[in-house]
């Protein structure tokens, strides 16, 4: 089996060796899915995984815009339309200076499996730009978003491709892009998710990824007769996913003692309560400030400059910032300090060596494609509400989200149970694979 996997990886590597994040995601999937394919006649010999890791289409385009000083800026825009076997392409847009094709292809590939796991009819895509919204005025962000959409609008639509937010793309950016799409197409339609409530958005969509990550952690804990209640939690990031993961932990009576951004980590041993979290939300979402400002307001807390939170002792760790933010060394420290559960809010935040450490030590570990699927699931519910021209209540959406996270957990159990240990990574990959593979086989070689 090892040889089959290595041959497969080296075949993909021939065309993609300059894309390390994409190759990392391919390897992670191949190691669990190829043995399954080989064991099943219906999938074996059909080159199905080879087809799945090749994007259906990749769009790359120039985005010109004028900054507040009247200077012309040039950025690069992308949309990776990865797989449409089970529905329109669906996945976020990321605006961050590190964005490149490797990162977007890894995210789009993860999205194939994640969207399948939600059981909703969504294909997979991902896109974005190397534009950095940080430090830009609202007017600059608006002009960039309008220019970006002036090209992207040709390739998307409610039945074709429905982008959403990701790092650097929140309600403000979705609003500007939706406005431009509407103007160009002359139609009011559910082409983006994460919209404002008064113009087609769904209740709970901003909260969904963070809440879902915590619901998934609670499902894992319950499965081993434990609960989040009373546990100490560390969270990386202080953006959309991190904020609502913290909110749900607080609601479930856990103690959140740490959050971070790319400049460092805050450690508040007294716990970040609802009032302190409101301060963080205001600081990051309205003032667009830096996390170290927390310690000026709450001097009992400390700021660990340029540090991640992983050295702080905890029961549960929720990496909610970015890819490859937790390495083998961090994983060993987490285990040494008594961590029993890691639920990924971000996409691929744990390096492969870190995941091995979690598995060897048999702690609860959920890959993002399962644990952070709540965001795209509620995006799917937003699409359904847009089609119905109807809005469900907060309670209705939240209960559907809870149900979906529970179903994803059950799918992971079905395919990931190994003697006395649940391999959630294997379970998520195989469960996600089956639905997409069946659809691809039924639709022929296209
Ligand atoms: P935001 O832009 O709202 O927040 C990102 C947070 O991560 C910020 O605190 C940011 O700090 C920090 N961060 C970003 N890059 C780095 C870096 N290189 N090193 C350290 N910290 C960093 O993004 P989201 O919260 O939406 O997304 C976070 C993660 O969750 C991503 O991996 C995304 O793909 C994933 N995700 C998001 C979903 C969503 O619905 N939004 C859905 C599913 C997954 P700073 O402000 O300093 O940049």
Short mmCIF file of C-alpha atoms and ligand atoms in Angstrom, two decimals:
data_model
loop_
_atom_site.label_atom_id
_atom_site.label_comp_id
_atom_site.label_asym_id
_atom_site.label_seq_id
_atom_site.Cartn_x
_atom_site.Cartn_y
_atom_site.Cartn_z
CA UNK A 1 0.00 0.00 0.00
CA UNK A 2 2.86 2.34 0.90
CA UNK A 3 4.19 1.99 -2.65
CA UNK A 4 0.80 2.77 -4.21
CA UNK A 5 0.57 5.92 -2.10
CA UNK A 6 4.12 7.03 -2.91
CA UNK A 7 3.57 6.41 -6.66
CA UNK A 8 0.39 8.45 -6.53
CA UNK A 9 2.07 11.32 -4.67
CA UNK A 10 5.04 11.37 -7.03
CA UNK A 11 2.70 11.46 -10.05
CA UNK A 12 0.86 14.51 -8.62
CA UNK A 13 4.17 16.05 -7.54
CA UNK A 14 5.47 16.06 -11.13
CA UNK A 15 3.01 18.83 -12.02
CA UNK A 16 2.72 20.53 -8.61
CA UNK A 17 6.11 20.29 -6.88
CA UNK A 18 6.24 24.07 -6.49
CA UNK A 19 2.99 24.03 -4.47
CA UNK A 20 3.91 22.80 -0.96
CA UNK A 21 0.59 23.47 0.80
CA UNK A 22 -1.35 21.77 -1.99
CA UNK A 23 0.97 18.74 -1.90
CA UNK A 24 0.60 18.59 1.91
CA UNK A 25 -3.19 18.40 1.53
CA UNK A 26 -2.95 15.82 -1.27
CA UNK A 27 -0.70 13.56 0.84
CA UNK A 28 -2.95 13.82 3.88
CA UNK A 29 -5.96 12.75 1.83
CA UNK A 30 -4.16 10.07 -0.21
CA UNK A 31 -2.81 8.30 2.87
CA UNK A 32 -6.30 7.57 4.17
CA UNK A 33 -8.41 7.45 0.99
CA UNK A 34 -6.20 5.32 -1.29
CA UNK A 35 -6.32 2.24 0.99
CA UNK A 36 -10.12 2.57 0.98
CA UNK A 37 -10.24 2.88 -2.82
CA UNK A 38 -8.07 -0.18 -3.27
CA UNK A 39 -10.41 -2.16 -1.00
CA UNK A 40 -13.54 -1.27 -3.02
CA UNK A 41 -14.12 -2.61 -6.54
CA UNK A 42 -16.46 0.24 -7.49
CA UNK A 43 -13.70 2.83 -7.04
CA UNK A 44 -10.57 0.85 -7.84
CA UNK A 45 -8.98 1.36 -11.27
CA UNK A 46 -11.00 4.46 -12.17
CA UNK A 47 -8.33 7.05 -11.40
CA UNK A 48 -10.94 8.71 -9.24
CA UNK A 49 -8.62 10.40 -6.72
CA UNK A 50 -6.33 11.60 -9.50
CA UNK A 51 -9.38 13.28 -11.07
CA UNK A 52 -10.44 14.73 -7.72
CA UNK A 53 -7.15 16.49 -6.97
CA UNK A 54 -7.05 18.19 -10.40
CA UNK A 55 -9.08 21.44 -10.39
CA UNK A 56 -11.85 21.58 -13.00
CA UNK A 57 -10.80 25.15 -13.77
CA UNK A 58 -8.37 27.78 -12.42
CA UNK A 59 -8.97 31.47 -13.09
CA UNK A 60 -6.25 34.05 -12.54
CA UNK A 61 -6.66 37.73 -13.28
CA UNK A 62 -5.28 41.23 -12.82
CA UNK A 63 -6.94 43.55 -10.30
CA UNK A 64 -6.07 47.23 -10.75
CA UNK A 65 -7.27 49.84 -8.27
CA UNK A 66 -6.42 53.37 -7.19
CA UNK A 67 -5.30 54.04 -3.60
CA UNK A 68 -6.10 57.13 -1.51
CA UNK A 69 -2.95 58.87 -2.75
CA UNK A 70 -4.06 58.47 -6.35
CA UNK A 71 -1.43 55.76 -7.01
CA UNK A 72 -2.40 52.81 -9.21
CA UNK A 73 -2.00 49.45 -7.46
CA UNK A 74 -1.89 46.02 -9.11
CA UNK A 75 -2.93 42.81 -7.37
CA UNK A 76 -3.62 39.29 -8.56
CA UNK A 77 -7.04 37.66 -8.26
CA UNK A 78 -7.85 33.93 -8.35
CA UNK A 79 -10.74 31.51 -8.33
CA UNK A 80 -10.07 27.77 -8.19
CA UNK A 81 -13.19 25.89 -9.35
CA UNK A 82 -12.26 22.52 -7.95
CA UNK A 83 -15.21 20.15 -8.18
CA UNK A 84 -18.85 20.54 -9.23
CA UNK A 85 -19.98 16.90 -8.99
CA UNK A 86 -22.47 17.47 -6.17
CA UNK A 87 -23.42 21.14 -6.65
CA UNK A 88 -22.26 24.61 -7.67
CA UNK A 89 -18.68 25.49 -6.68
CA UNK A 90 -18.74 26.79 -3.10
CA UNK A 91 -15.96 28.14 -0.90
CA UNK A 92 -14.50 31.34 0.47
CA UNK A 93 -12.41 34.20 -0.83
CA UNK A 94 -9.20 35.04 1.05
CA UNK A 95 -7.52 38.46 0.91
CA UNK A 96 -4.04 38.19 2.42
CA UNK A 97 -0.53 39.00 1.10
CA UNK A 98 0.46 35.32 1.33
CA UNK A 99 -2.28 34.17 -1.07
CA UNK A 100 -0.97 32.14 -4.01
CA UNK A 101 -2.12 29.22 -6.13
CA UNK A 102 -0.70 26.59 -3.78
CA UNK A 103 -2.65 27.90 -0.81
CA UNK A 104 -5.88 28.29 -2.78
CA UNK A 105 -5.60 24.80 -4.32
CA UNK A 106 -5.06 23.24 -0.89
CA UNK A 107 -8.06 25.13 0.46
CA UNK A 108 -10.19 24.17 -2.57
CA UNK A 109 -9.25 20.50 -2.21
CA UNK A 110 -10.12 20.49 1.51
CA UNK A 111 -13.40 22.14 0.55
CA UNK A 112 -14.37 19.18 -1.69
CA UNK A 113 -14.37 16.83 1.30
CA UNK A 114 -15.76 19.37 3.77
CA UNK A 115 -18.74 20.34 1.61
CA UNK A 116 -19.53 16.71 0.96
CA UNK A 117 -19.51 16.01 4.72
CA UNK A 118 -22.18 18.67 5.34
CA UNK A 119 -24.57 16.50 3.22
CA UNK A 120 -25.72 19.70 1.45
CA UNK A 121 -25.55 19.96 -2.37
CA UNK A 122 -22.39 22.03 -2.69
CA UNK A 123 -19.39 21.55 -4.96
CA UNK A 124 -16.08 23.12 -4.02
CA UNK A 125 -14.00 26.16 -4.88
CA UNK A 126 -11.76 28.75 -3.28
CA UNK A 127 -10.39 32.08 -4.38
CA UNK A 128 -8.98 35.40 -3.31
CA UNK A 129 -6.14 37.80 -3.83
CA UNK A 130 -2.75 38.84 -2.49
CA UNK A 131 -4.40 42.17 -1.55
CA UNK A 132 -3.90 43.07 2.14
CA UNK A 133 -6.93 44.84 3.65
CA UNK A 134 -4.91 45.57 6.81
CA UNK A 135 -4.12 49.28 7.12
CA UNK A 136 -6.30 50.21 4.11
CA UNK A 137 -9.11 52.76 4.34
CA UNK A 138 -12.73 51.66 3.77
CA UNK A 139 -12.68 53.53 0.45
CA UNK A 140 -9.56 51.64 -0.68
CA UNK A 141 -11.10 48.30 0.32
CA UNK A 142 -14.26 49.24 -1.59
CA UNK A 143 -12.37 50.16 -4.75
CA UNK A 144 -10.35 46.95 -4.59
CA UNK A 145 -13.48 44.80 -4.06
CA UNK A 146 -15.26 46.50 -6.96
CA UNK A 147 -12.31 45.93 -9.27
CA UNK A 148 -11.97 42.30 -8.14
CA UNK A 149 -15.66 41.63 -8.81
CA UNK A 150 -15.55 43.42 -12.18
CA UNK A 151 -13.59 40.42 -13.42
CA UNK A 152 -14.88 37.62 -11.17
CA UNK A 153 -18.58 38.26 -11.95
CA UNK A 154 -18.22 36.59 -15.35
CA UNK A 155 -17.45 33.21 -13.78
CA UNK A 156 -19.84 33.02 -10.80
CA UNK A 157 -23.60 32.87 -10.21
CA UNK A 158 -26.14 31.29 -7.84
CA UNK A 159 -26.17 28.05 -9.87
CA UNK A 160 -22.51 28.15 -10.93
CA UNK A 161 -20.21 29.29 -8.16
CA UNK A 162 -21.13 30.94 -4.85
CA UNK A 163 -18.13 32.45 -2.99
CA UNK A 164 -18.11 33.44 0.70
CA UNK A 165 -15.62 35.01 3.16
CA UNK A 166 -12.35 33.71 4.59
CA UNK A 167 -9.26 35.42 6.04
CA UNK A 168 -9.47 39.15 5.29
CA UNK A 169 -12.97 38.88 3.81
CA UNK A 170 -15.78 39.64 6.24
CA UNK A 171 -19.14 41.42 6.06
CA UNK A 172 -17.62 44.66 4.76
CA UNK A 173 -15.86 43.03 1.80
CA UNK A 174 -18.83 40.76 0.96
CA UNK A 175 -21.04 43.88 0.91
CA UNK A 176 -18.84 45.76 -1.54
CA UNK A 177 -18.49 42.72 -3.81
CA UNK A 178 -22.23 41.98 -3.74
CA UNK A 179 -23.01 45.60 -4.63
CA UNK A 180 -20.71 45.47 -7.65
CA UNK A 181 -22.05 42.08 -8.82
CA UNK A 182 -25.62 43.37 -8.59
CA UNK A 183 -24.75 46.46 -10.60
CA UNK A 184 -22.96 44.52 -13.33
CA UNK A 185 -25.52 41.72 -13.64
CA UNK A 186 -28.62 43.80 -12.97
CA UNK A 187 -29.99 41.10 -10.68
CA UNK A 188 -30.45 40.57 -6.96
CA UNK A 189 -29.46 37.00 -6.39
CA UNK A 190 -27.76 34.73 -3.85
CA UNK A 191 -24.35 34.83 -5.54
CA UNK A 192 -22.35 35.30 -2.33
CA UNK A 193 -22.94 34.05 1.19
CA UNK A 194 -22.09 35.87 4.40
CA UNK A 195 -24.36 38.73 3.30
CA UNK A 196 -25.89 41.25 5.71
CA UNK A 197 -29.21 40.27 7.27
CA UNK A 198 -31.26 42.94 5.50
CA UNK A 199 -30.02 41.92 2.04
CA UNK A 200 -30.25 38.14 1.96
CA UNK A 201 -27.90 36.97 4.71
CA UNK A 202 -28.66 34.16 7.13
CA UNK A 203 -28.83 34.44 10.88
CA UNK A 204 -25.94 32.57 12.54
CA UNK A 205 -23.72 32.68 9.41
CA UNK A 206 -21.09 34.92 11.09
CA UNK A 207 -21.11 32.65 14.14
CA UNK A 208 -21.32 29.33 12.29
CA UNK A 209 -17.68 28.30 11.82
CA UNK A 210 -16.66 29.10 15.40
CA UNK A 211 -19.84 27.66 16.94
CA UNK A 212 -19.55 24.55 14.77
CA UNK A 213 -15.93 23.98 15.82
CA UNK A 214 -17.01 23.99 19.45
CA UNK A 215 -20.09 21.81 18.78
CA UNK A 216 -17.75 19.32 17.13
CA UNK A 217 -15.39 19.41 20.12
CA UNK A 218 -18.36 18.83 22.43
CA UNK A 219 -19.45 15.84 20.30
CA UNK A 220 -15.94 14.36 20.57
CA UNK A 221 -15.83 14.97 24.32
CA UNK A 222 -19.31 13.48 24.84
CA UNK A 223 -18.26 10.39 22.88
CA UNK A 224 -15.66 9.67 25.57
CA UNK A 225 -18.10 10.65 28.36
CA UNK A 226 -16.58 14.07 28.93
CA UNK A 227 -17.84 17.62 28.40
CA UNK A 228 -16.46 21.05 27.57
CA UNK A 229 -18.12 22.51 30.67
CA UNK A 230 -15.51 23.67 33.19
CA UNK A 231 -12.58 22.99 30.85
CA UNK A 232 -9.75 25.43 30.12
CA UNK A 233 -9.50 26.43 26.46
CA UNK A 234 -6.82 28.19 24.40
CA UNK A 235 -7.71 29.69 21.02
CA UNK A 236 -5.40 31.04 18.32
CA UNK A 237 -6.52 33.96 16.18
CA UNK A 238 -8.95 36.72 17.06
CA UNK A 239 -10.83 36.96 13.76
CA UNK A 240 -14.25 35.66 12.80
CA UNK A 241 -13.73 31.99 13.64
CA UNK A 242 -11.78 32.59 16.87
CA UNK A 243 -14.27 35.15 18.20
CA UNK A 244 -17.32 32.91 17.85
CA UNK A 245 -15.46 29.82 19.04
CA UNK A 246 -14.68 31.82 22.18
CA UNK A 247 -18.30 32.98 22.48
CA UNK A 248 -19.64 29.42 22.31
CA UNK A 249 -17.04 28.13 24.80
CA UNK A 250 -18.10 30.85 27.25
CA UNK A 251 -21.79 29.96 26.69
CA UNK A 252 -20.96 26.31 27.46
CA UNK A 253 -19.23 27.35 30.71
CA UNK A 254 -15.66 26.68 29.60
CA UNK A 255 -12.84 29.05 30.55
CA UNK A 256 -11.08 30.69 27.58
CA UNK A 257 -7.68 31.98 28.67
CA UNK A 258 -5.95 32.90 25.44
CA UNK A 259 -6.43 34.43 21.97
CA UNK A 260 -3.92 35.80 19.46
CA UNK A 261 -3.20 37.56 16.19
CA UNK A 262 -0.16 37.61 13.91
CA UNK A 263 1.66 39.93 16.35
CA UNK A 264 1.36 37.67 19.43
CA UNK A 265 -0.82 36.09 22.09
CA UNK A 266 -2.76 37.37 25.07
CA UNK A 267 -2.89 35.18 28.19
CA UNK A 268 -5.62 36.03 30.70
CA UNK A 269 -5.52 33.51 33.54
CA UNK A 270 -8.74 34.98 35.00
CA UNK A 271 -10.54 33.97 31.81
CA UNK A 272 -11.92 35.95 28.87
CA UNK A 273 -15.59 36.48 29.79
CA UNK A 274 -18.38 37.91 27.61
CA UNK A 275 -17.52 41.51 28.44
CA UNK A 276 -13.85 41.01 27.60
CA UNK A 277 -14.79 39.21 24.39
CA UNK A 278 -16.99 42.17 23.37
CA UNK A 279 -13.93 44.37 23.82
CA UNK A 280 -11.94 42.07 21.48
CA UNK A 281 -14.76 42.01 18.90
CA UNK A 282 -14.97 45.80 18.91
CA UNK A 283 -11.17 46.11 18.77
CA UNK A 284 -10.79 43.71 15.81
CA UNK A 285 -14.01 44.31 13.84
CA UNK A 286 -14.66 48.03 14.27
CA UNK A 287 -11.37 49.66 15.29
CA UNK A 288 -9.33 47.12 13.30
CA UNK A 289 -6.71 47.24 16.10
CA UNK A 290 -4.09 44.78 17.40
CA UNK A 291 -4.59 42.16 20.12
CA UNK A 292 -1.92 43.60 22.46
CA UNK A 293 -4.33 46.48 23.20
CA UNK A 294 -6.24 43.96 25.37
CA UNK A 295 -3.60 44.10 28.10
CA UNK A 296 -3.87 47.89 28.34
CA UNK A 297 -7.58 47.47 29.10
CA UNK A 298 -7.13 44.34 31.28
CA UNK A 299 -3.71 44.69 33.00
CA UNK A 300 -4.01 41.32 34.78
CA UNK A 301 -3.47 39.71 31.38
CA UNK A 302 -0.07 39.38 29.72
CA UNK A 303 0.95 39.83 26.07
CA UNK A 304 3.36 37.26 24.63
CA UNK A 305 4.90 39.11 21.70
CA UNK A 306 5.36 37.07 18.48
CA UNK A 307 4.25 33.92 20.34
CA UNK A 308 1.51 31.39 19.61
CA UNK A 309 -0.69 30.18 22.51
CA UNK A 310 0.42 26.52 22.48
CA UNK A 311 2.72 26.71 25.54
CA UNK A 312 -0.13 27.77 27.81
CA UNK A 313 -1.50 24.76 29.76
CA UNK A 314 -5.06 23.84 28.72
CA UNK A 315 -7.57 20.99 28.38
CA UNK A 316 -8.73 21.96 24.89
CA UNK A 317 -6.91 23.74 22.04
CA UNK A 318 -8.77 25.39 19.16
CA UNK A 319 -6.40 26.56 16.38
CA UNK A 320 -8.50 29.19 14.57
CA UNK A 321 -5.96 31.43 12.76
CA UNK A 322 -4.26 29.95 9.70
CA UNK A 323 -2.56 26.93 8.06
CA UNK A 324 0.52 25.29 9.61
CA UNK A 325 0.37 27.34 12.81
CA UNK A 326 0.91 24.37 15.16
CA UNK A 327 4.00 22.17 14.73
CA UNK A 328 5.32 18.93 16.23
CA UNK A 329 7.05 20.76 19.09
CA UNK A 330 3.83 22.61 19.94
CA UNK A 331 1.88 19.34 19.87
CA UNK A 332 4.31 17.72 22.32
CA UNK A 333 4.01 20.67 24.70
CA UNK A 334 0.22 20.57 24.51
CA UNK A 335 0.22 16.87 25.40
CA UNK A 336 2.78 17.38 28.20
CA UNK A 337 0.57 20.11 29.66
CA UNK A 338 -2.48 17.82 29.70
CA UNK A 339 -4.41 18.84 26.56
CA UNK A 340 -7.00 16.17 25.69
CA UNK A 341 -8.79 17.66 22.69
CA UNK A 342 -7.82 19.62 19.56
CA UNK A 343 -10.61 20.82 17.26
CA UNK A 344 -9.43 22.75 14.19
CA UNK A 345 -11.33 25.97 13.45
CA UNK A 346 -8.81 27.00 10.78
CA UNK A 347 -7.98 25.00 7.66
CA UNK A 348 -4.96 22.68 8.04
CA UNK A 349 -3.56 24.56 11.09
CA UNK A 350 -1.71 21.49 12.41
CA UNK A 351 1.39 20.30 10.57
CA UNK A 352 1.43 16.57 9.65
CA UNK A 353 4.05 15.81 12.35
CA UNK A 354 1.81 17.44 14.98
CA UNK A 355 -1.12 15.27 13.93
CA UNK A 356 1.05 12.17 14.33
CA UNK A 357 1.84 13.26 17.90
CA UNK A 358 -1.89 13.63 18.66
CA UNK A 359 -2.65 10.19 17.22
CA UNK A 360 0.22 8.44 19.02
CA UNK A 361 -1.01 9.92 22.28
CA UNK A 362 -4.61 9.05 21.37
CA UNK A 363 -6.05 12.45 22.19
CA UNK A 364 -9.21 13.69 20.49
CA UNK A 365 -8.17 15.39 17.25
CA UNK A 366 -10.55 16.74 14.58
CA UNK A 367 -9.34 17.96 11.17
CA UNK A 368 -10.77 21.28 9.97
CA UNK A 369 -12.63 19.70 7.08
CA UNK A 370 -14.91 18.10 9.71
CA UNK A 371 -14.78 20.49 12.66
CA UNK A 372 -14.96 23.81 10.79
CA UNK A 373 -17.59 22.67 8.27
CA UNK A 374 -20.29 24.59 10.16
CA UNK A 375 -19.41 27.77 8.26
CA UNK A 376 -20.01 26.38 4.81
CA UNK A 377 -22.99 24.39 6.11
CA UNK A 378 -24.75 27.60 7.14
CA UNK A 379 -23.66 29.14 3.83
CA UNK A 380 -25.55 26.25 2.25
CA UNK A 381 -28.54 27.14 4.43
CA UNK A 382 -28.19 30.78 3.31
CA UNK A 383 -28.35 29.59 -0.33
CA UNK A 384 -31.48 27.56 0.47
CA UNK A 385 -33.15 30.56 2.15
CA UNK A 386 -32.24 32.80 -0.82
CA UNK A 387 -33.82 30.30 -3.22
CA UNK A 388 -36.95 30.13 -1.06
CA UNK A 389 -36.92 33.92 -0.60
CA UNK A 390 -37.49 33.22 3.07
CA UNK A 391 -35.54 33.52 6.34
CA UNK A 392 -35.34 30.98 9.10
CA UNK A 393 -35.13 32.11 12.75
CA UNK A 394 -31.90 32.13 14.75
CA UNK A 395 -33.07 29.05 16.66
CA UNK A 396 -33.94 27.16 13.47
CA UNK A 397 -30.54 27.81 11.87
CA UNK A 398 -28.64 27.04 15.08
CA UNK A 399 -30.48 23.76 15.57
CA UNK A 400 -29.79 22.76 11.93
CA UNK A 401 -26.11 23.65 12.48
CA UNK A 402 -25.97 21.50 15.63
CA UNK A 403 -27.63 18.62 13.80
CA UNK A 404 -25.19 18.89 10.86
CA UNK A 405 -22.14 18.91 13.18
CA UNK A 406 -23.52 15.84 14.96
CA UNK A 407 -24.07 14.07 11.63
CA UNK A 408 -20.51 14.89 10.54
CA UNK A 409 -19.25 13.49 13.85
CA UNK A 410 -21.24 10.31 13.24
CA UNK A 411 -19.85 9.99 9.69
CA UNK A 412 -16.34 10.25 11.14
CA UNK A 413 -17.17 7.49 13.62
CA UNK A 414 -18.54 5.25 10.86
CA UNK A 415 -15.36 5.39 8.80
CA UNK A 416 -12.73 6.27 11.41
CA UNK A 417 -13.20 3.86 14.31
CA UNK A 418 -9.95 1.93 14.89
CA UNK A 419 -10.19 -0.48 17.86
CA UNK A 420 -10.24 1.83 20.91
CA UNK A 421 -9.45 5.04 18.98
CA UNK A 422 -11.41 7.23 16.58
CA UNK A 423 -9.23 8.43 13.70
CA UNK A 424 -11.32 11.49 12.78
CA UNK A 425 -8.99 12.41 9.94
CA UNK A 426 -9.49 9.05 8.23
CA UNK A 427 -13.22 9.09 8.98
CA UNK A 428 -13.69 12.58 7.50
CA UNK A 429 -11.65 11.83 4.39
CA UNK A 430 -13.44 8.59 3.56
CA UNK A 431 -16.95 9.87 4.34
CA UNK A 432 -16.29 13.03 2.30
CA UNK A 433 -14.81 11.02 -0.57
CA UNK A 434 -17.70 8.56 -1.00
CA UNK A 435 -20.41 11.07 -1.92
CA UNK A 436 -18.27 13.00 -4.41
CA UNK A 437 -16.78 9.85 -5.95
CA UNK A 438 -20.23 8.28 -6.44
CA UNK A 439 -21.49 11.44 -8.17
CA UNK A 440 -18.40 11.62 -10.40
CA UNK A 441 -18.73 7.99 -11.42
CA UNK A 442 -22.44 8.42 -12.19
CA UNK A 443 -21.74 11.49 -14.35
CA UNK A 444 -19.13 9.77 -16.54
CA UNK A 445 -15.69 10.91 -17.58
CA UNK A 446 -16.21 14.66 -17.95
P1 LIG B 1 -10.08 36.46 9.87
O1 LIG B 1 -9.41 37.25 8.82
O2 LIG B 1 -11.36 36.94 10.42
O3 LIG B 1 -9.09 36.20 11.10
C1 LIG B 1 -7.86 35.57 10.92
C2 LIG B 1 -7.13 35.56 12.25
O4 LIG B 1 -5.96 34.75 12.12
C3 LIG B 1 -6.65 36.94 12.68
O5 LIG B 1 -6.60 37.01 14.07
C4 LIG B 1 -5.25 36.98 12.07
O6 LIG B 1 -4.36 37.89 12.71
C5 LIG B 1 -4.80 35.56 12.29
N1 LIG B 1 -3.81 35.20 11.28
C6 LIG B 1 -3.95 35.22 9.92
N2 LIG B 1 -2.82 34.85 9.31
C7 LIG B 1 -1.93 34.60 10.31
C8 LIG B 1 -0.59 34.18 10.33
N3 LIG B 1 0.08 33.93 9.19
N4 LIG B 1 0.00 33.99 11.55
C9 LIG B 1 -0.67 34.23 12.71
N5 LIG B 1 -1.96 34.65 12.73
C10 LIG B 1 -2.57 34.82 11.56
O7 LIG B 1 -10.25 34.98 9.23
P2 LIG B 1 -11.24 33.82 9.67
O8 LIG B 1 -11.41 33.84 11.14
O9 LIG B 1 -12.43 33.88 8.79
O10 LIG B 1 -10.42 32.53 9.24
C11 LIG B 1 -9.49 31.88 10.12
C12 LIG B 1 -9.24 30.46 9.64
O11 LIG B 1 -10.48 29.75 9.59
C13 LIG B 1 -8.65 30.32 8.24
O12 LIG B 1 -7.81 29.19 8.20
C14 LIG B 1 -9.87 30.07 7.36
O13 LIG B 1 -9.54 29.41 6.16
C15 LIG B 1 -10.67 29.18 8.30
N6 LIG B 1 -12.10 29.10 8.00
C16 LIG B 1 -12.86 30.23 7.98
C17 LIG B 1 -14.22 30.11 7.72
C18 LIG B 1 -15.13 31.28 7.81
O14 LIG B 1 -16.36 31.06 7.76
N7 LIG B 1 -14.67 32.50 7.95
C19 LIG B 1 -14.83 28.80 7.37
C20 LIG B 1 -13.94 27.68 7.52
C21 LIG B 1 -12.61 27.84 7.80
P3 LIG B 1 -4.06 39.31 12.05
O15 LIG B 1 -5.28 40.12 12.28
O16 LIG B 1 -2.86 39.79 12.76
O17 LIG B 1 -3.80 39.04 10.58
#
